[in-house]
Amino acid sequence: MSSTILNISDLQLISFDLDDTLWNGTEVIMAAEKAMLDWMQTHTPVILKQYSKEALRNRKIEFVRQHPHLMHKLSQLRLQFLEALMTECGYTHSSKLARDCFNVFYNARQQVQLFDGVMESLAKLQSEYRLIAITNGNADLASIGLDRYFEHCFSAEDFDAAKPAPDMFDTALAHTGLSSHQCLHVGDHPTQDMLGAHSAGWHTCWLQDGSRVWDQSFSPTLTVQSIQQLC
């Protein structure tokens, strides 16, 4: 299947994925996990005596398997996992401890290092187009300092399904009052971002950073190596 042709005069809105599109999401999550483990070492050391980092990761995977409805609700999932873990390890007031621990993770999760030129590129694009974010993650644009550029952020945590499901794309159209052919979605993931947007009838811009192989039956409308190039 070939890519759709973008008539630039029709373009009204550009949506962005966040993690691994505007910053390195893997590095951010690793740093946030470390901050969380450091907190646990001080406040709930029994957990780290009982579980290694790998064992904790496996325990969380098992928790997700037992609670599939939380799979894309990342904040709720982590909070409930931490509470269950602390209860299991004999801590009283596990709900408060879990909330305190989660807040350490969540605050560290917002400490991102934007890719080169992202801030300037968003400012330039905002002068010509409406901008929104569509994310499967739980980044907070206000905490990061990017909320001034986006009129709305659609997060999978508020929906019944994550990308590539069309829910967020369809809701964005209803929110903006636009048609799909007037919208372009920018993201790094061939399935979550590109297939999701393509299936919803949007134009697609694949951020090809070398970390993923294109595995879809269609071609993206645009391919760029950086947000600067998109400008």
GROMACS .gro file of C-alpha atoms in nm, residues 111-221:
model
  111
  111GLN     CA    1   1.312   1.538   3.389
  112VAL     CA    2   1.370   1.501   3.017
  113GLN     CA    3   1.650   1.615   2.788
  114LEU     CA    4   1.488   1.735   2.467
  115PHE     CA    5   1.644   1.632   2.139
  116ASP     CA    6   1.836   1.911   1.964
  117GLY     CA    7   1.614   2.181   1.818
  118VAL     CA    8   1.285   2.048   1.955
  119MET     CA    9   1.189   2.365   2.146
  120GLU     CA   10   1.270   2.595   1.853
  121SER     CA   11   1.096   2.364   1.605
  122LEU     CA   12   0.777   2.346   1.814
  123ALA     CA   13   0.771   2.726   1.842
  124LYS     CA   14   0.803   2.761   1.466
  125LEU     CA   15   0.542   2.498   1.388
  126GLN     CA   16   0.301   2.645   1.644
  127SER     CA   17   0.305   2.974   1.453
  128GLU     CA   18   0.159   2.795   1.150
  129TYR     CA   19  -0.033   2.492   1.279
  130ARG     CA   20  -0.234   2.368   1.572
  131LEU     CA   21  -0.027   2.126   1.782
  132ILE     CA   22  -0.140   1.843   2.007
  133ALA     CA   23   0.027   1.542   2.170
  134ILE     CA   24  -0.093   1.181   2.148
  135THR     CA   25   0.098   0.954   2.383
  136ASN     CA   26   0.088   0.607   2.535
  137GLY     CA   27   0.310   0.734   2.818
  138ASN     CA   28   0.249   0.943   3.129
  139ALA     CA   29   0.467   1.246   3.062
  140ASP     CA   30   0.330   1.575   3.194
  141LEU     CA   31   0.382   1.858   2.945
  142ALA     CA   32   0.335   2.129   3.207
  143SER     CA   33   0.607   1.982   3.431
  144ILE     CA   34   0.837   1.943   3.132
  145GLY     CA   35   0.771   2.300   3.017
  146LEU     CA   36   0.618   2.221   2.678
  147ASP     CA   37   0.252   2.284   2.751
  148ARG     CA   38   0.275   2.632   2.597
  149TYR     CA   39   0.313   2.471   2.254
  150PHE     CA   40   0.028   2.219   2.269
  151GLU     CA   41  -0.340   2.291   2.290
  152HIS     CA   42  -0.409   1.944   2.430
  153CYS     CA   43  -0.240   1.618   2.526
  154PHE     CA   44  -0.428   1.293   2.471
  155SER     CA   45  -0.289   1.019   2.697
  156ALA     CA   46  -0.371   0.650   2.679
  157GLU     CA   47  -0.429   0.658   3.055
  158ASP     CA   48  -0.758   0.836   2.987
  159PHE     CA   49  -0.877   0.588   2.723
  160ASP     CA   50  -0.980   0.224   2.701
  161ALA     CA   51  -0.700   0.144   2.455
  162ALA     CA   52  -0.353   0.270   2.366
  163LYS     CA   53  -0.205   0.339   2.023
  164PRO     CA   54  -0.231   0.187   1.763
  165ALA     CA   55  -0.602   0.172   1.859
  166PRO     CA   56  -0.782   0.466   1.694
  167ASP     CA   57  -0.945   0.597   2.013
  168MET     CA   58  -0.712   0.891   2.076
  169PHE     CA   59  -0.694   0.987   1.710
  170ASP     CA   60  -1.073   0.983   1.675
  171THR     CA   61  -1.119   1.183   1.995
  172ALA     CA   62  -0.862   1.437   1.874
  173LEU     CA   63  -1.064   1.491   1.556
  174ALA     CA   64  -1.379   1.545   1.760
  175HIS     CA   65  -1.192   1.783   1.991
  176THR     CA   66  -1.042   1.991   1.710
  177GLY     CA   67  -1.334   1.977   1.467
  178LEU     CA   68  -1.099   1.879   1.185
  179SER     CA   69  -1.099   1.602   0.926
  180SER     CA   70  -0.833   1.332   0.919
  181HIS     CA   71  -0.682   1.455   0.590
  182GLN     CA   72  -0.603   1.786   0.765
  183CYS     CA   73  -0.392   1.612   1.032
  184LEU     CA   74  -0.036   1.480   1.045
  185HIS     CA   75   0.095   1.256   1.324
  186VAL     CA   76   0.467   1.249   1.402
  187GLY     CA   77   0.620   0.956   1.588
  188ASP     CA   78   0.903   0.706   1.608
  189HIS     CA   79   0.713   0.378   1.637
  190PRO     CA   80   0.602   0.212   1.310
  191THR     CA   81   0.315   0.028   1.479
  192GLN     CA   82   0.197   0.240   1.770
  193ASP     CA   83   0.233   0.573   1.593
  194MET     CA   84   0.234   0.516   1.220
  195LEU     CA   85  -0.014   0.230   1.194
  196GLY     CA   86  -0.240   0.394   1.450
  197ALA     CA   87  -0.251   0.725   1.265
  198HIS     CA   88  -0.271   0.563   0.921
  199SER     CA   89  -0.563   0.343   1.027
  200ALA     CA   90  -0.745   0.655   1.150
  201GLY     CA   91  -0.695   0.819   0.809
  202TRP     CA   92  -0.427   1.065   0.920
  203HIS     CA   93  -0.114   1.158   0.734
  204THR     CA   94   0.196   1.010   0.895
  205CYS     CA   95   0.549   1.135   0.959
  206TRP     CA   96   0.794   0.868   1.071
  207LEU     CA   97   1.084   0.988   1.283
  208GLN     CA   98   1.346   0.744   1.156
  209ASP     CA   99   1.616   0.752   1.422
  210GLY     CA  100   1.770   0.417   1.337
  211SER     CA  101   1.633   0.232   1.640
  212ARG     CA  102   1.339   0.066   1.464
  213VAL     CA  103   1.283  -0.113   1.133
  214TRP     CA  104   0.987  -0.019   0.915
  215ASP     CA  105   0.757  -0.323   0.914
  216GLN     CA  106   0.427  -0.187   0.783
  217SER     CA  107   0.251  -0.260   0.451
  218PHE     CA  108   0.219   0.111   0.372
  219SER     CA  109   0.474   0.389   0.342
  220PRO     CA  110   0.465   0.692   0.573
  221THR     CA  111   0.355   1.018   0.416
   0.00000   0.00000   0.00000
